[in-house]
């Protein structure tokens, strides 16, 4: 959203901080994804609920016809509540608890993305006990690095996720033997906030090589889930408010066989741009060598800068004054409670509204009550 277009008079009635969601931008994004997949009717998008599980956001995404990618029993319940049909829900996670496996079986989710042989055995036993057949894909660790923050790559051999690609064959054979398991395919996810399409091209190469190898061994491959990971422009949110879905899907269209059934699990690229964390300046403090703008939002409301040194564009919505550098910080008792250092803002005064942009993904969903604070609330733009 452009600076002048935030409804500040509406904000006056609310206690800050809160998340403000630009619903037309979300709708436009959902429509862009739908249009990009139009020529591949068998390809399916499962929105990654972990990015943002706000009930209203989930409801809009479910209404747009996407499936859901969940990582816990809690997310499965939230997805069902929001209207995602169980038959569109896929469930990944290295540590699925027994009750979560039972929930997935009972509700009839589309797929368990299984991350180890040990987990496969537990799911098989639980399904047998419940008189069900569990639809399973095996999550493969493809050992592919992604050009992103080290804390959010997942596809390297050293990461805890999936079954190392060289160890896959015996696990597929086991899945085929187990009576209560229906082997359906392979699942991958190489990391998040990926802007370099050559990372996804490397994933496609790995998938194609694996398919050839399994085929040669007389083993089925089933369908392919390529995970999520498409990044967004954090530095210039108004320049590219919608992620480059054409480049992303184009890579898979170009590199995977036309007849392959492909599943996607995008989170960030769908919801990040539409969310802004709205906060107010509590105090402006002159430090020895720098000015601090102390906000009423902290790392408990948006942890990404503290956790990954993530950069979010910050704007003063209330002032057109002189541009000055500030360290923009929160009220939490941690030195890492910093949204940005040396951030150029229009001159700040107590009470000014500050927008922390592109916060729709991994913002509200990662908020906590640390330091006895309330969880941030949320409001939505008019349609
Ligand atoms: N599928 C799987 C199996 C995943 O682990 C993830 C994200 C996704 C899909 C969705 O990825 P996306 O399209 O959103 O990149 N909290 C971090 C991001 C952690 C991502 C975890 N997995 C952050 O704030 O940057």
Short mmCIF file of C-alpha atoms and ligand atoms in Angstrom, two decimals:
data_model
loop_
_atom_site.label_atom_id
_atom_site.label_comp_id
_atom_site.label_asym_id
_atom_site.label_seq_id
_atom_site.Cartn_x
_atom_site.Cartn_y
_atom_site.Cartn_z
CA UNK A 1 0.00 0.00 0.00
CA UNK A 2 1.16 3.54 -0.75
CA UNK A 3 1.83 5.68 2.31
CA UNK A 4 -1.15 8.03 1.94
CA UNK A 5 -3.69 5.25 1.51
CA UNK A 6 -3.72 3.72 5.01
CA UNK A 7 -6.98 4.60 6.85
CA UNK A 8 -5.40 6.46 9.79
CA UNK A 9 -8.74 7.74 11.08
CA UNK A 10 -9.89 4.10 11.41
CA UNK A 11 -6.66 3.26 13.20
CA UNK A 12 -7.39 5.97 15.83
CA UNK A 13 -10.11 3.79 17.32
CA UNK A 14 -7.79 0.82 17.83
CA UNK A 15 -5.06 -0.09 20.23
CA UNK A 16 -1.71 -0.62 18.54
CA UNK A 17 0.10 -2.76 17.56
CA UNK A 18 -2.06 -4.70 15.12
CA UNK A 19 -1.77 -6.36 11.74
CA UNK A 20 -3.53 -4.60 8.89
CA UNK A 21 -4.35 -6.78 5.89
CA UNK A 22 -4.88 -5.40 2.39
CA UNK A 23 -7.63 -7.71 1.17
CA UNK A 24 -7.78 -6.51 -2.48
CA UNK A 25 -4.04 -7.28 -2.77
CA UNK A 26 -4.59 -10.77 -1.33
CA UNK A 27 -7.47 -11.36 -3.76
CA UNK A 28 -5.36 -10.15 -6.68
CA UNK A 29 -2.54 -12.47 -5.62
CA UNK A 30 -4.89 -15.46 -5.38
CA UNK A 31 -6.26 -14.64 -8.81
CA UNK A 32 -2.71 -14.40 -10.24
CA UNK A 33 -1.88 -17.87 -8.89
CA UNK A 34 -5.13 -19.29 -10.25
CA UNK A 35 -4.47 -17.81 -13.70
CA UNK A 36 -0.87 -19.11 -13.74
CA UNK A 37 -2.08 -22.66 -13.08
CA UNK A 38 -4.99 -22.56 -15.50
CA UNK A 39 -3.20 -24.53 -18.22
CA UNK A 40 -2.25 -27.33 -15.79
CA UNK A 41 -5.56 -28.63 -14.40
CA UNK A 42 -3.90 -31.50 -12.53
CA UNK A 43 -1.51 -29.20 -10.63
CA UNK A 44 -2.68 -28.29 -7.15
CA UNK A 45 -1.78 -25.46 -4.76
CA UNK A 46 -1.86 -26.15 -1.03
CA UNK A 47 -1.42 -22.89 0.88
CA UNK A 48 1.17 -23.28 3.68
CA UNK A 49 -0.92 -22.46 6.75
CA UNK A 50 2.18 -21.83 8.91
CA UNK A 51 2.76 -18.56 7.03
CA UNK A 52 -0.47 -17.06 8.36
CA UNK A 53 -3.27 -18.89 10.13
CA UNK A 54 -5.50 -15.87 10.78
CA UNK A 55 -9.03 -17.34 10.40
CA UNK A 56 -10.22 -14.61 8.02
CA UNK A 57 -7.14 -14.97 5.80
CA UNK A 58 -7.58 -18.76 5.78
CA UNK A 59 -11.25 -18.39 4.91
CA UNK A 60 -10.46 -16.20 1.89
CA UNK A 61 -7.76 -18.58 0.65
CA UNK A 62 -10.03 -21.62 1.07
CA UNK A 63 -12.80 -19.79 -0.78
CA UNK A 64 -10.37 -19.22 -3.68
CA UNK A 65 -10.19 -23.01 -4.12
CA UNK A 66 -6.70 -23.72 -2.80
CA UNK A 67 -5.87 -26.71 -0.64
CA UNK A 68 -3.91 -26.46 2.61
CA UNK A 69 -0.44 -27.57 3.68
CA UNK A 70 -0.38 -28.19 7.43
CA UNK A 71 2.40 -28.98 9.86
CA UNK A 72 0.46 -29.88 13.01
CA UNK A 73 -2.87 -31.15 14.26
CA UNK A 74 -3.69 -27.59 15.28
CA UNK A 75 -3.18 -26.36 11.72
CA UNK A 76 -5.31 -29.22 10.34
CA UNK A 77 -8.16 -28.14 12.67
CA UNK A 78 -7.75 -24.46 11.70
CA UNK A 79 -7.78 -25.38 8.00
CA UNK A 80 -10.93 -27.49 8.39
CA UNK A 81 -12.64 -24.71 10.38
CA UNK A 82 -11.81 -22.22 7.62
CA UNK A 83 -13.47 -24.41 4.99
CA UNK A 84 -10.57 -26.26 3.36
CA UNK A 85 -11.95 -29.71 2.43
CA UNK A 86 -10.03 -32.52 4.17
CA UNK A 87 -9.40 -34.01 0.73
CA UNK A 88 -7.16 -31.00 -0.11
CA UNK A 89 -5.08 -31.05 3.09
CA UNK A 90 -1.50 -32.33 3.03
CA UNK A 91 0.40 -32.84 6.26
CA UNK A 92 4.20 -32.65 6.62
CA UNK A 93 6.41 -32.39 9.72
CA UNK A 94 9.34 -34.36 11.12
CA UNK A 95 7.64 -35.02 14.46
CA UNK A 96 4.01 -35.99 14.00
CA UNK A 97 2.50 -37.01 17.37
CA UNK A 98 0.17 -40.00 17.66
CA UNK A 99 -2.96 -37.87 18.19
CA UNK A 100 -2.08 -35.79 15.12
CA UNK A 101 -1.71 -38.91 12.97
CA UNK A 102 -5.05 -40.20 14.28
CA UNK A 103 -6.69 -36.85 13.52
CA UNK A 104 -5.43 -36.90 9.93
CA UNK A 105 -6.69 -40.44 9.43
CA UNK A 106 -10.03 -39.79 11.07
CA UNK A 107 -10.71 -36.66 9.01
CA UNK A 108 -9.51 -38.24 5.77
CA UNK A 109 -6.79 -35.79 4.73
CA UNK A 110 -5.35 -36.07 1.24
CA UNK A 111 -1.79 -36.97 2.19
CA UNK A 112 0.73 -37.59 4.94
CA UNK A 113 4.14 -36.35 3.82
CA UNK A 114 6.26 -38.82 5.74
CA UNK A 115 9.74 -37.79 6.83
CA UNK A 116 11.33 -41.05 8.11
CA UNK A 117 11.01 -44.81 8.04
CA UNK A 118 10.20 -44.79 11.77
CA UNK A 119 7.28 -42.44 11.15
CA UNK A 120 6.04 -44.62 8.28
CA UNK A 121 5.84 -47.60 10.64
CA UNK A 122 3.90 -45.64 13.27
CA UNK A 123 1.42 -44.33 10.69
CA UNK A 124 0.97 -47.84 9.28
CA UNK A 125 0.25 -49.27 12.74
CA UNK A 126 -2.18 -46.48 13.62
CA UNK A 127 -4.01 -46.84 10.29
CA UNK A 128 -4.27 -50.60 10.77
CA UNK A 129 -5.64 -50.13 14.29
CA UNK A 130 -8.25 -47.68 12.95
CA UNK A 131 -9.16 -49.89 10.00
CA UNK A 132 -7.97 -47.23 7.53
CA UNK A 133 -5.48 -46.89 4.71
CA UNK A 134 -3.08 -43.95 5.04
CA UNK A 135 -2.26 -42.08 1.80
CA UNK A 136 1.46 -41.37 2.00
CA UNK A 137 4.13 -39.47 0.09
CA UNK A 138 7.73 -39.74 1.18
CA UNK A 139 9.55 -36.49 1.85
CA UNK A 140 12.90 -36.57 0.12
CA UNK A 141 15.89 -34.60 1.35
CA UNK A 142 17.28 -33.64 -2.07
CA UNK A 143 20.53 -32.15 -0.68
CA UNK A 144 20.07 -28.92 -2.59
CA UNK A 145 21.18 -25.60 -1.15
CA UNK A 146 18.99 -22.57 -1.69
CA UNK A 147 20.25 -18.99 -1.94
CA UNK A 148 18.53 -17.80 1.21
CA UNK A 149 19.09 -17.29 4.94
CA UNK A 150 20.81 -20.31 6.56
CA UNK A 151 18.01 -20.53 9.13
CA UNK A 152 15.38 -21.20 6.47
CA UNK A 153 17.01 -23.70 4.10
CA UNK A 154 15.58 -27.16 4.56
CA UNK A 155 16.83 -29.26 1.67
CA UNK A 156 20.44 -29.89 2.70
CA UNK A 157 21.72 -33.28 3.85
CA UNK A 158 22.58 -31.69 7.22
CA UNK A 159 18.95 -30.57 7.79
CA UNK A 160 16.54 -32.70 9.82
CA UNK A 161 13.91 -32.85 7.07
CA UNK A 162 12.98 -35.81 4.90
CA UNK A 163 14.71 -39.01 3.85
CA UNK A 164 18.11 -38.57 2.22
CA UNK A 165 17.64 -39.17 -1.52
CA UNK A 166 20.25 -41.94 -1.54
CA UNK A 167 18.33 -43.86 1.17
CA UNK A 168 14.91 -43.66 -0.44
CA UNK A 169 14.64 -46.98 -2.24
CA UNK A 170 14.19 -49.31 0.77
CA UNK A 171 11.62 -46.95 2.29
CA UNK A 172 9.56 -46.96 -0.92
CA UNK A 173 9.74 -50.76 -0.96
CA UNK A 174 8.53 -50.85 2.63
CA UNK A 175 5.67 -48.42 1.90
CA UNK A 176 4.57 -50.64 -0.99
CA UNK A 177 4.56 -53.70 1.27
CA UNK A 178 2.63 -52.24 4.19
CA UNK A 179 -1.05 -53.08 3.79
CA UNK A 180 -2.42 -50.02 5.57
CA UNK A 181 -0.26 -47.64 3.50
CA UNK A 182 -1.09 -46.35 0.05
CA UNK A 183 2.11 -45.04 -1.53
CA UNK A 184 1.18 -41.93 -3.53
CA UNK A 185 4.36 -40.04 -4.38
CA UNK A 186 7.33 -37.92 -3.36
CA UNK A 187 7.52 -34.63 -1.48
CA UNK A 188 10.28 -31.99 -1.53
CA UNK A 189 10.87 -28.54 -0.02
CA UNK A 190 14.25 -26.81 -0.36
CA UNK A 191 13.79 -23.64 1.69
CA UNK A 192 12.05 -20.30 1.89
CA UNK A 193 12.45 -16.73 0.53
CA UNK A 194 14.08 -18.03 -2.67
CA UNK A 195 14.35 -15.46 -5.44
CA UNK A 196 16.84 -17.26 -7.65
CA UNK A 197 14.87 -19.52 -10.00
CA UNK A 198 17.97 -21.63 -10.64
CA UNK A 199 17.42 -23.15 -7.16
CA UNK A 200 14.04 -24.45 -8.29
CA UNK A 201 15.61 -25.58 -11.58
CA UNK A 202 18.15 -27.61 -9.56
CA UNK A 203 15.25 -29.18 -7.66
CA UNK A 204 13.58 -30.13 -10.96
CA UNK A 205 16.81 -31.74 -12.15
CA UNK A 206 17.01 -33.75 -8.93
CA UNK A 207 13.36 -34.83 -9.32
CA UNK A 208 13.87 -35.89 -12.94
CA UNK A 209 17.02 -37.87 -12.09
CA UNK A 210 15.25 -39.60 -9.21
CA UNK A 211 12.29 -40.51 -11.42
CA UNK A 212 14.61 -42.07 -14.03
CA UNK A 213 16.45 -44.00 -11.32
CA UNK A 214 13.26 -45.30 -9.65
CA UNK A 215 11.75 -46.19 -13.00
CA UNK A 216 14.87 -48.18 -13.87
CA UNK A 217 14.49 -50.09 -10.61
CA UNK A 218 10.85 -50.86 -11.41
CA UNK A 219 9.57 -48.64 -8.60
CA UNK A 220 6.62 -46.24 -8.89
CA UNK A 221 7.10 -42.51 -8.37
CA UNK A 222 3.49 -41.34 -8.02
CA UNK A 223 2.87 -37.62 -7.95
CA UNK A 224 5.35 -34.92 -6.99
CA UNK A 225 5.01 -32.22 -4.34
CA UNK A 226 7.68 -29.55 -4.82
CA UNK A 227 6.96 -27.69 -1.55
CA UNK A 228 7.02 -23.90 -1.33
CA UNK A 229 9.73 -21.28 -1.06
CA UNK A 230 9.09 -18.50 -3.58
CA UNK A 231 10.45 -15.24 -2.16
CA UNK A 232 9.15 -11.68 -2.23
CA UNK A 233 10.72 -8.21 -2.52
CA UNK A 234 11.02 -7.05 1.09
CA UNK A 235 13.02 -3.95 0.14
CA UNK A 236 10.50 -2.47 -2.31
CA UNK A 237 7.00 -3.62 -1.40
CA UNK A 238 5.25 -1.13 -3.69
CA UNK A 239 7.48 -1.88 -6.64
CA UNK A 240 6.54 -5.58 -6.90
CA UNK A 241 3.51 -6.13 -4.66
CA UNK A 242 2.79 -9.49 -6.28
CA UNK A 243 5.51 -12.15 -6.32
CA UNK A 244 6.87 -13.36 -9.64
CA UNK A 245 4.55 -16.36 -10.00
CA UNK A 246 5.09 -16.49 -13.77
CA UNK A 247 8.84 -17.05 -13.38
CA UNK A 248 8.23 -19.58 -10.60
CA UNK A 249 5.59 -21.74 -12.27
CA UNK A 250 7.31 -21.23 -15.64
CA UNK A 251 10.41 -22.96 -14.25
CA UNK A 252 8.42 -26.06 -13.27
CA UNK A 253 6.42 -26.03 -16.52
CA UNK A 254 9.63 -25.90 -18.50
CA UNK A 255 11.56 -28.48 -16.51
CA UNK A 256 9.09 -31.15 -15.38
CA UNK A 257 7.36 -33.57 -17.79
CA UNK A 258 4.02 -32.20 -19.02
CA UNK A 259 1.97 -35.15 -17.77
CA UNK A 260 3.31 -35.09 -14.20
CA UNK A 261 0.87 -34.28 -11.39
CA UNK A 262 2.51 -31.56 -9.31
CA UNK A 263 1.57 -30.14 -5.91
CA UNK A 264 2.82 -26.81 -4.53
CA UNK A 265 2.90 -25.46 -0.98
CA UNK A 266 3.46 -21.71 -1.20
CA UNK A 267 3.03 -19.62 1.94
CA UNK A 268 5.08 -16.43 2.05
CA UNK A 269 4.53 -15.33 -1.56
CA UNK A 270 0.75 -15.56 -1.11
CA UNK A 271 0.33 -13.64 2.14
CA UNK A 272 3.48 -11.62 2.97
CA UNK A 273 2.81 -8.54 0.83
CA UNK A 274 -0.76 -8.00 2.03
CA UNK A 275 0.14 -7.62 5.72
CA UNK A 276 1.49 -4.56 7.54
CA UNK A 277 2.30 -4.38 11.23
CA UNK A 278 0.92 -1.05 12.44
CA UNK A 279 2.55 0.43 15.50
CA UNK A 280 2.95 3.85 17.14
CA UNK A 281 6.03 5.69 18.33
CA UNK A 282 6.12 5.73 22.13
CA UNK A 283 9.28 7.75 22.56
CA UNK A 284 12.07 9.28 20.52
CA UNK A 285 15.37 9.04 22.36
CA UNK A 286 18.68 10.66 21.51
CA UNK A 287 21.41 8.12 22.18
CA UNK A 288 25.10 8.91 22.26
CA UNK A 289 25.56 8.38 18.54
CA UNK A 290 22.09 7.60 17.24
CA UNK A 291 18.42 8.36 17.54
CA UNK A 292 16.06 5.64 18.69
CA UNK A 293 12.43 5.45 17.64
CA UNK A 294 10.89 3.29 20.35
CA UNK A 295 7.72 1.58 19.14
CA UNK A 296 4.85 -0.07 20.96
CA UNK A 297 5.42 -3.18 18.76
CA UNK A 298 8.17 -5.57 19.68
CA UNK A 299 9.85 -8.78 18.64
CA UNK A 300 6.96 -10.70 20.21
CA UNK A 301 4.68 -9.19 17.52
CA UNK A 302 7.08 -9.71 14.60
CA UNK A 303 10.11 -11.84 15.37
CA UNK A 304 11.66 -12.06 11.88
CA UNK A 305 14.16 -9.14 12.24
CA UNK A 306 15.39 -10.46 15.61
CA UNK A 307 15.44 -14.10 14.53
CA UNK A 308 16.83 -13.91 10.98
CA UNK A 309 18.06 -10.31 10.71
CA UNK A 310 15.22 -10.02 8.22
CA UNK A 311 14.70 -6.67 6.59
CA UNK A 312 11.20 -5.18 6.43
CA UNK A 313 10.57 -1.77 4.94
CA UNK A 314 9.55 0.69 7.65
CA UNK A 315 7.60 3.91 7.00
CA UNK A 316 6.32 6.75 9.15
CA UNK A 317 2.69 7.11 8.04
CA UNK A 318 2.06 10.27 10.08
CA UNK A 319 4.88 12.55 9.02
CA UNK A 320 6.29 14.17 5.91
CA UNK A 321 9.02 15.86 7.92
CA UNK A 322 12.76 15.82 7.33
CA UNK A 323 14.25 12.38 6.64
CA UNK A 324 16.45 11.23 9.52
CA UNK A 325 18.17 7.95 10.45
CA UNK A 326 16.70 6.02 13.39
CA UNK A 327 17.29 2.72 15.10
CA UNK A 328 13.73 1.41 15.21
CA UNK A 329 13.30 -0.69 18.33
CA UNK A 330 10.60 -2.31 20.45
CA UNK A 331 9.86 -2.35 24.19
CA UNK A 332 11.03 -5.92 24.92
CA UNK A 333 13.88 -6.56 27.35
CA UNK A 334 16.23 -8.01 24.74
CA UNK A 335 18.94 -6.20 22.78
CA UNK A 336 17.81 -8.04 19.67
CA UNK A 337 14.40 -6.34 19.83
CA UNK A 338 15.32 -4.18 16.85
CA UNK A 339 13.28 -3.79 13.66
CA UNK A 340 16.05 -2.01 11.82
CA UNK A 341 19.18 0.07 12.36
CA UNK A 342 19.88 3.37 10.61
CA UNK A 343 16.47 3.37 9.00
CA UNK A 344 15.65 6.61 7.22
CA UNK A 345 12.22 7.84 8.32
CA UNK A 346 10.36 11.11 8.11
CA UNK A 347 11.01 12.83 11.44
CA UNK A 348 9.34 10.85 14.23
CA UNK A 349 7.25 12.16 17.10
CA UNK A 350 5.41 10.44 19.91
CA UNK A 351 2.16 8.96 18.58
CA UNK A 352 3.20 8.71 14.92
CA UNK A 353 1.93 5.64 13.09
CA UNK A 354 4.74 3.38 11.87
CA UNK A 355 4.14 0.75 9.19
CA UNK A 356 6.33 -2.35 9.10
CA UNK A 357 5.65 -3.70 5.65
CA UNK A 358 5.45 -7.15 4.03
CA UNK A 359 4.61 -8.70 7.39
CA UNK A 360 1.70 -10.90 6.30
CA UNK A 361 3.80 -14.09 6.38
CA UNK A 362 5.45 -15.47 9.52
CA UNK A 363 4.36 -12.33 11.38
CA UNK A 364 1.10 -12.90 13.22
CA UNK A 365 1.64 -16.67 13.09
CA UNK A 366 4.96 -16.40 14.97
CA UNK A 367 3.79 -13.84 17.53
CA UNK A 368 4.14 -14.66 21.22
CA UNK A 369 3.15 -13.25 24.60
CA UNK A 370 6.77 -12.84 25.74
CA UNK A 371 7.21 -10.18 28.44
CA UNK A 372 3.56 -10.56 29.40
CA UNK A 373 2.37 -8.81 26.26
CA UNK A 374 -0.91 -9.39 24.45
CA UNK A 375 -0.92 -11.05 21.06
CA UNK A 376 -1.32 -8.45 18.29
CA UNK A 377 -4.85 -8.13 16.93
CA UNK A 378 -5.75 -7.85 13.25
CA UNK A 379 -7.96 -5.73 11.05
CA UNK A 380 -8.81 -5.89 7.37
CA UNK A 381 -9.06 -3.26 4.67
CA UNK A 382 -12.39 -2.75 2.95
CA UNK A 383 -12.83 -4.81 -0.17
N1 LIG B 1 6.27 -26.57 2.71
C1 LIG B 1 7.08 -26.94 3.73
C2 LIG B 1 7.31 -28.35 3.95
C3 LIG B 1 7.67 -25.96 4.53
O1 LIG B 1 8.48 -26.33 5.51
C4 LIG B 1 7.43 -24.58 4.27
C5 LIG B 1 8.03 -23.55 5.09
C6 LIG B 1 6.55 -24.25 3.21
C7 LIG B 1 6.01 -25.28 2.45
C8 LIG B 1 6.21 -22.83 2.86
O2 LIG B 1 7.32 -22.12 2.43
P1 LIG B 1 7.16 -20.62 1.85
O3 LIG B 1 6.45 -20.66 0.52
O4 LIG B 1 6.40 -19.82 2.84
O5 LIG B 1 8.57 -20.15 1.70
N2 LIG B 1 9.73 -18.42 9.59
C9 LIG B 1 10.59 -18.29 8.44
C10 LIG B 1 10.16 -19.19 7.30
C11 LIG B 1 10.11 -20.64 7.68
C12 LIG B 1 9.60 -21.52 6.57
C13 LIG B 1 9.34 -22.88 7.06
N3 LIG B 1 8.81 -23.78 6.08
C14 LIG B 1 10.60 -16.82 8.03
O6 LIG B 1 9.99 -16.00 8.71
O7 LIG B 1 11.26 -16.45 7.07
#
